[in-house]
C-alpha positions as MATLAB code, in Angstrom:
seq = 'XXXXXXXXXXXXXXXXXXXXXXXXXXXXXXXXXXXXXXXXXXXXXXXXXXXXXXXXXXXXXXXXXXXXXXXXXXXXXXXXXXXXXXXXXXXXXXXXXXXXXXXXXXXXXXXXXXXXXXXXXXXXXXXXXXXXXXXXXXXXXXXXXXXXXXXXXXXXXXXXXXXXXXXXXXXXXXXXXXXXXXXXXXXXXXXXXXXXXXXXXXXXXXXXX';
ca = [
       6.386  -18.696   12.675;
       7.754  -20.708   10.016;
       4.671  -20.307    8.365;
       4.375  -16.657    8.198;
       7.684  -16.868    6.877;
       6.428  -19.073    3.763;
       4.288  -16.447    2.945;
       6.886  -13.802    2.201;
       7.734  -13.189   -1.531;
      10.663  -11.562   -2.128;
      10.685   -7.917   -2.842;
      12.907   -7.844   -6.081;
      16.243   -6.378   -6.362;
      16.002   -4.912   -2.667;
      17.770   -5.864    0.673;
      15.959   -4.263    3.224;
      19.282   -2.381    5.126;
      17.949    0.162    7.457;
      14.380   -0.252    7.196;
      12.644   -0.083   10.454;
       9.179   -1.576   10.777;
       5.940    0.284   12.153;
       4.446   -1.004   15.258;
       1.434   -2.285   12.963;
      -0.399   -4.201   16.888;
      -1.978   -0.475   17.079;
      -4.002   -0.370   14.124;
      -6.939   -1.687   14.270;
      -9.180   -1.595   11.431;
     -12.129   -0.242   13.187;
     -14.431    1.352    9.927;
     -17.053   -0.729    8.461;
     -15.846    0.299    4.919;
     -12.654   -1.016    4.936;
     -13.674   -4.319    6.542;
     -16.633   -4.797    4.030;
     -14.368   -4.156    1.586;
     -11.870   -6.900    2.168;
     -15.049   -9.245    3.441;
     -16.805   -8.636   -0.224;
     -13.467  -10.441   -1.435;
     -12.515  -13.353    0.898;
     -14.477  -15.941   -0.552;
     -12.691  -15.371   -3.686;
      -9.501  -14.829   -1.984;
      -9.469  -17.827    0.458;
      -8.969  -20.436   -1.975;
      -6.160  -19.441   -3.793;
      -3.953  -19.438   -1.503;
      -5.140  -21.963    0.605;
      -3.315  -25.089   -1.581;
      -0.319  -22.908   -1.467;
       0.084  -22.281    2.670;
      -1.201  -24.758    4.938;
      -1.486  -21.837    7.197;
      -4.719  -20.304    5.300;
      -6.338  -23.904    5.605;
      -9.510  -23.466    7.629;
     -10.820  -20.336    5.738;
      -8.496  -17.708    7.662;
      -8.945  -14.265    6.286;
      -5.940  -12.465    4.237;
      -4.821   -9.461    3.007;
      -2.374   -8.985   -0.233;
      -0.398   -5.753   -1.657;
       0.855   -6.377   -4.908;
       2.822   -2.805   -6.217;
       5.809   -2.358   -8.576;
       8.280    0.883   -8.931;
       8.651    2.128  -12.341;
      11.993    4.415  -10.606;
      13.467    1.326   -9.086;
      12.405   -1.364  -11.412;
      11.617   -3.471   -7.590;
       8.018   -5.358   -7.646;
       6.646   -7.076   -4.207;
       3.766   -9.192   -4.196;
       3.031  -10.593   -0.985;
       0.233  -11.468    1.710;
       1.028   -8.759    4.574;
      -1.868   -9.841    7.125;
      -2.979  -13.047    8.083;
      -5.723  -14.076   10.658;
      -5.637  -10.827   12.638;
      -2.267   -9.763   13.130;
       0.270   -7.917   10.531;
       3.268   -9.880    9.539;
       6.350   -8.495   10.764;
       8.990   -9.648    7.989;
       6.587   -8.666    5.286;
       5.793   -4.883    7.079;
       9.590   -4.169    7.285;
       9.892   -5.169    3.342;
       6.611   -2.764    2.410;
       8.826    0.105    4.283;
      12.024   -0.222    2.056;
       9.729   -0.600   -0.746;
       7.795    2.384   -0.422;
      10.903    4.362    0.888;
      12.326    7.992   -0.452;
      13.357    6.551   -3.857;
      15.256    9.943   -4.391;
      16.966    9.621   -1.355;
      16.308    6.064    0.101;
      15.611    7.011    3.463;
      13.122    4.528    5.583;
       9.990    5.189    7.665;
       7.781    2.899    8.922;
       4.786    2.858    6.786;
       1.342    3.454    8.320;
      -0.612    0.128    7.660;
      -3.549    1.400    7.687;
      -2.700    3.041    4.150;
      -1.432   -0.109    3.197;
      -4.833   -1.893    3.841;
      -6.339    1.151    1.942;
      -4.377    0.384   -1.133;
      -4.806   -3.603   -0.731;
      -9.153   -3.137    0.029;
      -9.388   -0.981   -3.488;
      -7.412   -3.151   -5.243;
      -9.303   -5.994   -4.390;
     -12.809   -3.590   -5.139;
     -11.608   -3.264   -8.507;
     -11.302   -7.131   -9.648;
      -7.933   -6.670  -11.275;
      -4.767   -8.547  -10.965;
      -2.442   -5.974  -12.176;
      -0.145   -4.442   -9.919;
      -0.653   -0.742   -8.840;
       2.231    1.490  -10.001;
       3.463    3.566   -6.995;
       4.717    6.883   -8.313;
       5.329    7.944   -4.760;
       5.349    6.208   -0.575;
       7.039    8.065    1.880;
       8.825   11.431    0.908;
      11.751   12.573    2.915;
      11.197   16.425    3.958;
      13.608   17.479    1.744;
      11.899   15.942   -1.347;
       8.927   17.159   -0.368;
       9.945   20.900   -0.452;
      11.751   19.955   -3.411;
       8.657   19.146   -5.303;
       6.660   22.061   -3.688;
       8.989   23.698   -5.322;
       8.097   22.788   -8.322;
       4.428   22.055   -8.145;
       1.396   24.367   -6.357;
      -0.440   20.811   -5.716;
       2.223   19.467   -2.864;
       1.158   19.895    0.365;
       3.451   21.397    3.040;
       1.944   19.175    5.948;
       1.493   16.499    3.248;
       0.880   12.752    4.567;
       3.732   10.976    2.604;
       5.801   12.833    4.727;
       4.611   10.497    7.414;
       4.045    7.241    4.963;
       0.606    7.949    5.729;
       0.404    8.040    1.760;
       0.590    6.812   -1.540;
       0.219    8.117   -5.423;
      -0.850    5.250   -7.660;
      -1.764    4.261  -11.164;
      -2.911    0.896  -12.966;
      -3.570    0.913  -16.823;
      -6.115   -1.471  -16.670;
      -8.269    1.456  -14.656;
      -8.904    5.123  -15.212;
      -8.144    7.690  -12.541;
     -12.225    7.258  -11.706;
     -12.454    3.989  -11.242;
      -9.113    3.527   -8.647;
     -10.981    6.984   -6.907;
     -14.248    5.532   -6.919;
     -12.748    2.278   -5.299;
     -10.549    4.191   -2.375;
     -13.514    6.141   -2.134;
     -15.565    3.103   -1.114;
     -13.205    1.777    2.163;
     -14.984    5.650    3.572;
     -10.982    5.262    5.210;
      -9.545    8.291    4.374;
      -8.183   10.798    1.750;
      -8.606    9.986   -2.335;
      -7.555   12.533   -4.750;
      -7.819   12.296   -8.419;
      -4.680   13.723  -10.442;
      -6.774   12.903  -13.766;
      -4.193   14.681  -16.415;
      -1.239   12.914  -14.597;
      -3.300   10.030  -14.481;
      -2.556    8.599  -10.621;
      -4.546    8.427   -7.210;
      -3.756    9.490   -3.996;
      -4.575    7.088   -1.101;
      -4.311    7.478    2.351;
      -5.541    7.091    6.155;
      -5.828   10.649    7.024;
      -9.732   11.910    7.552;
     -12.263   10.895    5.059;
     -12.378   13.750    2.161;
     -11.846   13.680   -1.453;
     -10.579   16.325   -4.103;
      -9.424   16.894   -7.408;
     -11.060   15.693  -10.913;
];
């Protein structure tokens, strides 16, 4: 356990109060997409973390979510799965970090979205940090921005922190769908003139240009 713990960076001005933690021994990652998609980057993976954690010696595999908040100003970077099981410390900070900004409420995130989000990044070769524009959304922010917006779904995901909108400058909206796209996991739609992709684990589809 001590271990795991070493693993854990910490997620930047944020102290976790009342975040509650998904019960992450349920997901499985069962699709051949995702799994090829975190396979294609293990060897390159392995060794950089394996002089840092004595844990990853022996070629275990890993998975990493690196994300900052442009609203907050909080960044995590952190290895979130380790030799076949989620880690529980680092799943509790992912669900304050991805909480209702507007209103800070908590859900436990879904982690299969998370390995979404952590298999594209790692598609795409790039060690910039995804920008998350938007995790979970509290009902009430939700029909607040259905308000304002056609696009927002009434039944939409991130009401469930099944979800995430993201953006890196280093790729276009194209290449970040193209990636999600790839893990054949779930939903990926391109918001091209706002320049941010939607990930998440809902059914395979794909909209927008």
């Amino acid at each position: 356990m001590k271990c795991r713990r070493t693993a854990i960076k910490v997620v930047k001005n944020c102290d976790g109060t009342g975040a509650r933690m998904a019960d992450t021994s349920k997901f499985g990652i069962s699709r051949r997409g995702l799994l090829g998609a975190f396979a294609a980057s293990l060897v390159v993976a392995a060794p950089t973390y394996s002089n840092a954690f004595g844990l990853l010696r022996g070629a275990g595999d890993i998975r990493r979510i690196r994300m900052y908040s442009g609203r907050t100003g909080e960044s995590i970077d952190t290895i979130y799965w380790i030799e076949g099981k989620y880690i529980p410390e680092v799943m509790t900070e992912v669900n304050h970090f991805m909480r209702d900004w507007r209103s800070n409420d908590v859900i436990g995130i879904d982690a299969r979205t998370v390995d979404i989000m952590a298999a594209a990044h790692r598609l795409m070769d790039v060690k910039e940090p995804y920008m998350m524009l938007s995790g979970y959304r509290s009902p009430r922010t939700n029909a607040m921005l259905r308000s304002q917006s056609g696009g927002v779904a009434k039944n939409s995901l991130h009401l469930k922190g099944q979800a995430a909108d993201l953006r890196l400058k280093s790729r276009s909206v194209g290449q970040m769908a193209k990636a999600a796209a790839a893990c054949a996991s779930g939903g990926v739609g391109r918001y091209s003139r706002s320049n941010f992709v939607h990930m998440d684990c809902g059914p395979v589809r794909s909209w927008g240009g």
